PDB file of C-alpha atoms in Angstrom:
ATOM      1  CA  UNK Q 829       2.299  -1.713  -3.964  1.00 84.00           C
ATOM      2  CA  UNK Q 830       4.348  -1.010  -7.415  1.00 70.00           C
ATOM      3  CA  UNK Q 831       3.934   1.709 -10.155  1.00 60.00           C
ATOM      4  CA  UNK Q 832       1.228   1.007 -12.620  1.00 46.00           C
ATOM      5  CA  UNK Q 833      -0.993   2.617 -14.858  1.00 39.00           C
ATOM      6  CA  UNK Q 834      -3.067   5.126 -13.460  1.00 40.00           C
ATOM      7  CA  UNK Q 835      -6.977   5.720 -14.106  1.00 35.00           C
ATOM      8  CA  UNK Q 836      -7.864   8.270 -16.269  1.00 32.00           C
ATOM      9  CA  UNK Q 837     -11.121   8.875 -14.645  1.00 35.00           C
ATOM     10  CA  UNK Q 838     -11.865  12.129 -12.841  1.00 35.00           C
ATOM     11  CA  UNK Q 839     -13.258  11.709  -9.256  1.00 37.00           C
ATOM     12  CA  UNK Q 840     -14.106  14.879  -7.020  1.00 42.00           C
ATOM     13  CA  UNK Q 841     -12.681  14.295  -3.482  1.00 43.00           C
ATOM     14  CA  UNK Q 842     -14.837  14.977  -0.836  1.00 42.00           C
ATOM     15  CA  UNK Q 843     -13.663  17.506   1.864  1.00 42.00           C
ATOM     16  CA  UNK Q 844     -13.862  16.127   5.750  1.00 47.00           C
ATOM     17  CA  UNK Q 845     -12.691  17.829   8.954  1.00 55.00           C
ATOM     18  CA  UNK Q 846     -12.111  14.040  10.301  1.00 91.00           C
ATOM     19  CA  UNK Q 847      -9.636  13.161   7.758  1.00 97.00           C
ATOM     20  CA  UNK Q 848      -5.821  13.874   7.973  1.00 97.00           C
ATOM     21  CA  UNK Q 849      -3.806  15.969   6.051  1.00 97.00           C
ATOM     22  CA  UNK Q 850      -1.306  14.041   4.063  1.00 98.00           C
ATOM     23  CA  UNK Q 851      -0.380  16.255   1.222  1.00 98.00           C
ATOM     24  CA  UNK Q 852       1.879  18.988   3.175  1.00 98.00           C
ATOM     25  CA  UNK Q 853       5.330  18.821   3.479  1.00 98.00           C
ATOM     26  CA  UNK Q 854       5.533  15.353   1.722  1.00 98.00           C
ATOM     27  CA  UNK Q 855       8.997  15.777   0.411  1.00 98.00           C
ATOM     28  CA  UNK Q 856      10.479  16.766   3.907  1.00 98.00           C
ATOM     29  CA  UNK Q 857       8.813  13.987   5.876  1.00 98.00           C
ATOM     30  CA  UNK Q 858       9.415  11.344   3.376  1.00 98.00           C
ATOM     31  CA  UNK Q 859      13.163  12.395   3.283  1.00 98.00           C
ATOM     32  CA  UNK Q 860      13.695  12.464   6.846  1.00 98.00           C
ATOM     33  CA  UNK Q 861      12.107   9.035   7.427  1.00 98.00           C
ATOM     34  CA  UNK Q 862      14.467   7.791   4.635  1.00 98.00           C
ATOM     35  CA  UNK Q 863      17.431   9.265   5.922  1.00 98.00           C
ATOM     36  CA  UNK Q 864      16.928   7.720   9.403  1.00 98.00           C
ATOM     37  CA  UNK Q 865      16.000   4.274   7.866  1.00 98.00           C
ATOM     38  CA  UNK Q 866      17.751   1.254   6.501  1.00 98.00           C
ATOM     39  CA  UNK Q 867      16.355  -0.566   3.360  1.00 98.00           C
ATOM     40  CA  UNK Q 868      15.427  -3.807   3.531  1.00 98.00           C
ATOM     41  CA  UNK Q 869      14.688  -6.584   0.988  1.00 98.00           C
ATOM     42  CA  UNK Q 870      11.353  -7.527  -0.137  1.00 98.00           C
ATOM     43  CA  UNK Q 871       9.564 -10.592   0.517  1.00 98.00           C
ATOM     44  CA  UNK Q 872       7.746 -12.281  -2.248  1.00 98.00           C
ATOM     45  CA  UNK Q 873       4.748 -14.439  -2.887  1.00 98.00           C
ATOM     46  CA  UNK Q 874       5.077 -17.699  -1.151  1.00 97.00           C
ATOM     47  CA  UNK Q 875       6.937 -16.363   2.121  1.00 98.00           C
ATOM     48  CA  UNK Q 876       4.574 -17.553   4.891  1.00 97.00           C
ATOM     49  CA  UNK Q 877       4.480 -13.870   6.265  1.00 98.00           C
ATOM     50  CA  UNK Q 878       2.601 -12.438   3.566  1.00 98.00           C
ATOM     51  CA  UNK Q 879      -0.001 -15.072   3.857  1.00 98.00           C
ATOM     52  CA  UNK Q 880      -1.417 -14.706   7.196  1.00 98.00           C
ATOM     53  CA  UNK Q 881      -3.158 -11.980   9.073  1.00 98.00           C
ATOM     54  CA  UNK Q 882      -0.486  -9.585  10.732  1.00 98.00           C
ATOM     55  CA  UNK Q 883      -0.406  -8.804  14.394  1.00 98.00           C
ATOM     56  CA  UNK Q 884      -2.097  -5.573  15.739  1.00 98.00           C
ATOM     57  CA  UNK Q 885       0.402  -2.916  16.394  1.00 98.00           C
ATOM     58  CA  UNK Q 886       0.363  -2.163  20.311  1.00 98.00           C
ATOM     59  CA  UNK Q 887       3.269  -0.540  21.280  1.00 98.00           C
ATOM     60  CA  UNK Q 888       4.021   3.185  19.643  1.00 98.00           C
ATOM     61  CA  UNK Q 889       7.512   3.364  20.723  1.00 98.00           C
ATOM     62  CA  UNK Q 890      10.936   3.880  19.064  1.00 98.00           C
ATOM     63  CA  UNK Q 891      11.284   0.413  17.544  1.00 98.00           C
ATOM     64  CA  UNK Q 892       7.856   1.160  15.949  1.00 98.00           C
ATOM     65  CA  UNK Q 893       9.371   4.296  14.539  1.00 98.00           C
ATOM     66  CA  UNK Q 894      12.558   2.710  13.233  1.00 98.00           C
ATOM     67  CA  UNK Q 895      10.380   0.015  11.404  1.00 98.00           C
ATOM     68  CA  UNK Q 896       8.488   3.059   9.699  1.00 98.00           C
ATOM     69  CA  UNK Q 897      11.472   5.003   8.953  1.00 98.00           C
ATOM     70  CA  UNK Q 898      13.152   1.425   7.476  1.00 98.00           C
ATOM     71  CA  UNK Q 899       9.764   0.970   5.559  1.00 99.00           C
ATOM     72  CA  UNK Q 900       9.872   4.298   3.751  1.00 98.00           C
ATOM     73  CA  UNK Q 901      13.737   3.558   2.887  1.00 98.00           C
ATOM     74  CA  UNK Q 902      12.837   0.086   1.246  1.00 98.00           C
ATOM     75  CA  UNK Q 903       9.871   1.743  -0.464  1.00 98.00           C
ATOM     76  CA  UNK Q 904      12.099   4.066  -2.250  1.00 98.00           C
ATOM     77  CA  UNK Q 905      14.602   1.528  -3.234  1.00 98.00           C
ATOM     78  CA  UNK Q 906      11.975  -0.728  -4.641  1.00 98.00           C
ATOM     79  CA  UNK Q 907      10.446   2.257  -6.413  1.00 97.00           C
ATOM     80  CA  UNK Q 908       7.174   1.455  -4.800  1.00 98.00           C
ATOM     81  CA  UNK Q 909       4.025   3.756  -3.732  1.00 98.00           C
ATOM     82  CA  UNK Q 910       3.194   1.780  -0.828  1.00 98.00           C
ATOM     83  CA  UNK Q 911       4.611  -0.810   1.834  1.00 98.00           C
ATOM     84  CA  UNK Q 912       3.063  -3.092   4.083  1.00 99.00           C
ATOM     85  CA  UNK Q 913       5.507  -4.156   7.165  1.00 98.00           C
ATOM     86  CA  UNK Q 914       4.957  -7.680   6.194  1.00 98.00           C
ATOM     87  CA  UNK Q 915       6.581  -7.093   2.620  1.00 98.00           C
ATOM     88  CA  UNK Q 916       9.951  -6.540   4.668  1.00 98.00           C
ATOM     89  CA  UNK Q 917       9.126  -9.480   6.756  1.00 98.00           C
ATOM     90  CA  UNK Q 918       7.660  -8.012   9.818  1.00 98.00           C
ATOM     91  CA  UNK Q 919       4.428  -9.443  11.445  1.00 98.00           C
ATOM     92  CA  UNK Q 920       2.758  -6.198  12.357  1.00 98.00           C
ATOM     93  CA  UNK Q 921      -0.055  -4.200  10.927  1.00 98.00           C
ATOM     94  CA  UNK Q 922       1.364  -0.994   9.810  1.00 98.00           C
ATOM     95  CA  UNK Q 923       2.070   0.454   6.205  1.00 99.00           C
ATOM     96  CA  UNK Q 924       3.504   3.446   4.666  1.00 99.00           C
ATOM     97  CA  UNK Q 925       2.712   5.379   1.245  1.00 98.00           C
ATOM     98  CA  UNK Q 926       4.071   8.149  -0.909  1.00 98.00           C
ATOM     99  CA  UNK Q 927       1.637   7.661  -3.472  1.00 98.00           C
ATOM    100  CA  UNK Q 928      -0.060  10.417  -6.584  1.00 97.00           C
ATOM    101  CA  UNK Q 929      -3.854  10.378  -6.919  1.00 95.00           C
ATOM    102  CA  UNK Q 930      -5.471  10.615 -10.223  1.00 91.00           C
ATOM    103  CA  UNK Q 931      -5.255  14.531 -10.083  1.00 94.00           C
ATOM    104  CA  UNK Q 932      -1.413  14.317  -9.496  1.00 96.00           C
ATOM    105  CA  UNK Q 933      -1.772  15.447  -5.730  1.00 97.00           C
ATOM    106  CA  UNK Q 934       1.145  13.395  -3.395  1.00 98.00           C
ATOM    107  CA  UNK Q 935       0.097  11.900  -0.323  1.00 98.00           C
ATOM    108  CA  UNK Q 936       2.851  10.429   2.209  1.00 98.00           C
ATOM    109  CA  UNK Q 937       1.873   8.776   5.394  1.00 98.00           C
ATOM    110  CA  UNK Q 938       1.591   5.903   7.919  1.00 98.00           C
ATOM    111  CA  UNK Q 939      -1.402   3.821   8.834  1.00 98.00           C
ATOM    112  CA  UNK Q 940      -1.126   1.355  11.873  1.00 98.00           C
ATOM    113  CA  UNK Q 941      -3.970  -1.245  12.513  1.00 98.00           C
ATOM    114  CA  UNK Q 942      -5.808  -0.025   9.130  1.00 98.00           C
ATOM    115  CA  UNK Q 943      -9.387  -1.003   8.644  1.00 98.00           C
ATOM    116  CA  UNK Q 944     -11.065  -0.665   5.260  1.00 98.00           C
ATOM    117  CA  UNK Q 945     -14.407   1.278   5.623  1.00 96.00           C
ATOM    118  CA  UNK Q 946     -17.374  -0.300   4.061  1.00 94.00           C
ATOM    119  CA  UNK Q 947     -18.605   2.535   1.259  1.00 91.00           C
ATOM    120  CA  UNK Q 948     -22.186   3.762   0.542  1.00 90.00           C
ATOM    121  CA  UNK Q 949     -23.239   2.055  -2.649  1.00 88.00           C
ATOM    122  CA  UNK Q 950     -23.166   5.625  -4.576  1.00 87.00           C
ATOM    123  CA  UNK Q 951     -19.347   5.814  -3.745  1.00 86.00           C
ATOM    124  CA  UNK Q 952     -18.645   2.094  -5.127  1.00 89.00           C
ATOM    125  CA  UNK Q 953     -17.579   3.189  -8.782  1.00 94.00           C
ATOM    126  CA  UNK Q 954     -15.338   0.462  -9.912  1.00 95.00           C
ATOM    127  CA  UNK Q 955     -12.183   1.170 -11.706  1.00 95.00           C
ATOM    128  CA  UNK Q 956     -10.183  -1.767 -13.313  1.00 95.00           C
ATOM    129  CA  UNK Q 957      -6.903  -0.332 -13.875  1.00 95.00           C
ATOM    130  CA  UNK Q 958      -3.702  -2.460 -13.985  1.00 96.00           C
ATOM    131  CA  UNK Q 959      -2.188  -3.184 -10.462  1.00 98.00           C
ATOM    132  CA  UNK Q 960       0.914  -4.442  -9.341  1.00 98.00           C
ATOM    133  CA  UNK Q 961       2.919  -5.645  -5.979  1.00 98.00           C
ATOM    134  CA  UNK Q 962       6.429  -5.313  -4.901  1.00 98.00           C
ATOM    135  CA  UNK Q 963       6.049  -8.594  -3.307  1.00 98.00           C
ATOM    136  CA  UNK Q 964       4.917 -10.253  -7.148  1.00 98.00           C
ATOM    137  CA  UNK Q 965       7.544  -8.165  -8.841  1.00 98.00           C
ATOM    138  CA  UNK Q 966       7.426  -7.828 -12.686  1.00 98.00           C
ATOM    139  CA  UNK Q 967       3.812  -8.951 -13.035  1.00 98.00           C
ATOM    140  CA  UNK Q 968       0.645  -6.623 -13.380  1.00 98.00           C
ATOM    141  CA  UNK Q 969      -2.839  -7.562 -13.876  1.00 98.00           C
ATOM    142  CA  UNK Q 970      -6.353  -5.666 -14.245  1.00 98.00           C
ATOM    143  CA  UNK Q 971      -8.260  -5.597 -11.122  1.00 98.00           C
ATOM    144  CA  UNK Q 972     -11.386  -3.956 -10.628  1.00 97.00           C
ATOM    145  CA  UNK Q 973     -11.468  -2.144  -7.135  1.00 97.00           C
ATOM    146  CA  UNK Q 974     -13.530   1.122  -5.804  1.00 96.00           C
ATOM    147  CA  UNK Q 975     -12.248   4.274  -7.194  1.00 96.00           C
ATOM    148  CA  UNK Q 976     -12.586   5.903  -3.541  1.00 96.00           C
ATOM    149  CA  UNK Q 977     -11.390   4.329  -0.204  1.00 97.00           C
ATOM    150  CA  UNK Q 978     -11.605   5.360   3.579  1.00 97.00           C
ATOM    151  CA  UNK Q 979      -9.160   3.634   5.743  1.00 98.00           C
ATOM    152  CA  UNK Q 980      -9.241   4.219   9.521  1.00 98.00           C
ATOM    153  CA  UNK Q 981      -6.361   3.368  12.011  1.00 98.00           C
ATOM    154  CA  UNK Q 982      -3.888   4.903  14.011  1.00 98.00           C
ATOM    155  CA  UNK Q 983      -0.681   6.837  13.208  1.00 98.00           C
ATOM    156  CA  UNK Q 984       2.846   6.101  14.647  1.00 98.00           C
ATOM    157  CA  UNK Q 985       2.225   7.843  18.221  1.00 98.00           C
ATOM    158  CA  UNK Q 986      -1.349   5.942  18.373  1.00 98.00           C
ATOM    159  CA  UNK Q 987      -3.765   8.524  17.761  1.00 97.00           C
ATOM    160  CA  UNK Q 988      -6.778   7.726  15.692  1.00 98.00           C
ATOM    161  CA  UNK Q 989      -6.972   8.608  12.034  1.00 98.00           C
ATOM    162  CA  UNK Q 990      -8.981   8.334   8.872  1.00 98.00           C
ATOM    163  CA  UNK Q 991      -7.352   8.623   5.419  1.00 98.00           C
ATOM    164  CA  UNK Q 992      -9.303   9.140   2.176  1.00 97.00           C
ATOM    165  CA  UNK Q 993      -8.066   8.504  -1.360  1.00 97.00           C
ATOM    166  CA  UNK Q 994      -9.352   8.635  -4.793  1.00 96.00           C
ATOM    167  CA  UNK Q 995      -8.450   6.779  -8.180  1.00 96.00           C
ATOM    168  CA  UNK Q 996      -4.657   5.406  -7.746  1.00 97.00           C
ATOM    169  CA  UNK Q 997      -4.302   6.496  -4.369  1.00 98.00           C
ATOM    170  CA  UNK Q 998      -7.602   4.499  -3.440  1.00 98.00           C
ATOM    171  CA  UNK Q 999      -6.132   1.530  -5.101  1.00 98.00           C
ATOM    172  CA  UNK Q1000      -3.035   1.774  -2.865  1.00 98.00           C
ATOM    173  CA  UNK Q1001      -4.743   2.185   0.347  1.00 98.00           C
ATOM    174  CA  UNK Q1002      -7.039  -0.940  -0.602  1.00 98.00           C
ATOM    175  CA  UNK Q1003      -3.774  -2.685  -1.652  1.00 98.00           C
ATOM    176  CA  UNK Q1004      -1.916  -2.379   1.413  1.00 98.00           C
ATOM    177  CA  UNK Q1005      -4.810  -3.164   3.576  1.00 98.00           C
ATOM    178  CA  UNK Q1006      -5.098  -6.530   2.240  1.00 98.00           C
ATOM    179  CA  UNK Q1007      -1.413  -7.133   2.811  1.00 98.00           C
ATOM    180  CA  UNK Q1008      -1.909  -6.620   6.275  1.00 98.00           C
ATOM    181  CA  UNK Q1009      -4.753  -9.348   6.519  1.00 98.00           C
ATOM    182  CA  UNK Q1010      -2.963 -11.894   4.396  1.00 98.00           C
ATOM    183  CA  UNK Q1011      -4.002 -11.047   1.051  1.00 98.00           C
ATOM    184  CA  UNK Q1012      -2.063 -10.230  -2.294  1.00 98.00           C
ATOM    185  CA  UNK Q1013      -3.533  -8.801  -4.930  1.00 98.00           C
ATOM    186  CA  UNK Q1014      -3.352 -11.864  -7.440  1.00 98.00           C
ATOM    187  CA  UNK Q1015      -5.688 -13.760  -4.756  1.00 98.00           C
ATOM    188  CA  UNK Q1016      -8.471 -11.259  -5.963  1.00 98.00           C
ATOM    189  CA  UNK Q1017      -7.725 -12.195  -9.629  1.00 98.00           C
ATOM    190  CA  UNK Q1018      -9.399 -15.050 -11.553  1.00 98.00           C
ATOM    191  CA  UNK Q1019      -7.315 -18.368 -11.650  1.00 98.00           C
ATOM    192  CA  UNK Q1020      -6.180 -17.882 -15.285  1.00 98.00           C
ATOM    193  CA  UNK Q1021      -5.309 -14.200 -14.338  1.00 98.00           C
ATOM    194  CA  UNK Q1022      -3.436 -15.357 -11.384  1.00 98.00           C
ATOM    195  CA  UNK Q1023      -1.478 -17.747 -13.459  1.00 98.00           C
ATOM    196  CA  UNK Q1024      -0.683 -15.583 -15.870  1.00 98.00           C
ATOM    197  CA  UNK Q1025       0.774 -13.012 -13.302  1.00 98.00           C
ATOM    198  CA  UNK Q1026       2.788 -15.542 -11.471  1.00 98.00           C
ATOM    199  CA  UNK Q1027       4.329 -16.712 -14.758  1.00 98.00           C
ATOM    200  CA  UNK Q1028       5.246 -12.798 -15.274  1.00 98.00           C
ATOM    201  CA  UNK Q1029       7.097 -12.774 -12.223  1.00 98.00           C
ATOM    202  CA  UNK Q1030       8.963 -15.984 -13.168  1.00 97.00           C
ATOM    203  CA  UNK Q1031      10.062 -14.834 -16.337  1.00 98.00           C
ATOM    204  CA  UNK Q1032      10.928 -11.296 -14.912  1.00 97.00           C
ATOM    205  CA  UNK Q1033      13.876 -10.025 -12.960  1.00 97.00           C
ATOM    206  CA  UNK Q1034      13.324  -7.977  -9.866  1.00 96.00           C
ATOM    207  CA  UNK Q1035      15.099  -4.474 -10.002  1.00 96.00           C
ATOM    208  CA  UNK Q1036      15.432  -4.633  -6.189  1.00 98.00           C
ATOM    209  CA  UNK Q1037      16.849  -7.023  -3.416  1.00 97.00           C
ATOM    210  CA  UNK Q1038      14.107  -9.657  -2.676  1.00 98.00           C
ATOM    211  CA  UNK Q1039      14.148 -12.308   0.128  1.00 96.00           C
ATOM    212  CA  UNK Q1040      14.482 -15.878  -1.485  1.00 89.00           C
ATOM    213  CA  UNK Q1041      11.681 -18.100  -0.545  1.00 90.00           C
ATOM    214  CA  UNK Q1042      14.227 -21.112   0.747  1.00 77.00           C
TER     215      UNK Q1042
END
């Protein structure tokens, strides 16, 4: 997910011991991943790996750990706030994030095999802020999503986790989970808005290395 305009709406964040703490030692954890990782080019819309459901992560091993390090390195190179494995060409259900919420709190973490949980009706307050994507470079569009999200999955060691987010971070969690099931944010737009986003991409120049769809 790319940087985009953040919602100004204030949302109270519930406290629940079941959720992981992803707000501590963010700088140190993110830097450690990047220093171990190697940045890779980003796949863009049209690449087949972006348009199908990814495979489940079943081996929580050194190879997965290296992939996660590379994803953090790639995310920083592209100046993103979230990155799914298929965005660097890897067919696995894992995403990383380094994202601020609307209260200015930084969240850093990894989710394997994510599942977006259904929200009760009273938590489905829609926010129609701009959204962008590293795999649709230079394009942005307004897209309504709930301003609160909960994703369940596993950490890099295979332990069950739940992650919650509000505002911009909630948008990030939904966006990255979508990626791993073969859906880009432009797939949620009207035909007209999708066409406009693709035109923006065609007319723009990515600021980071991308994989050509040749």
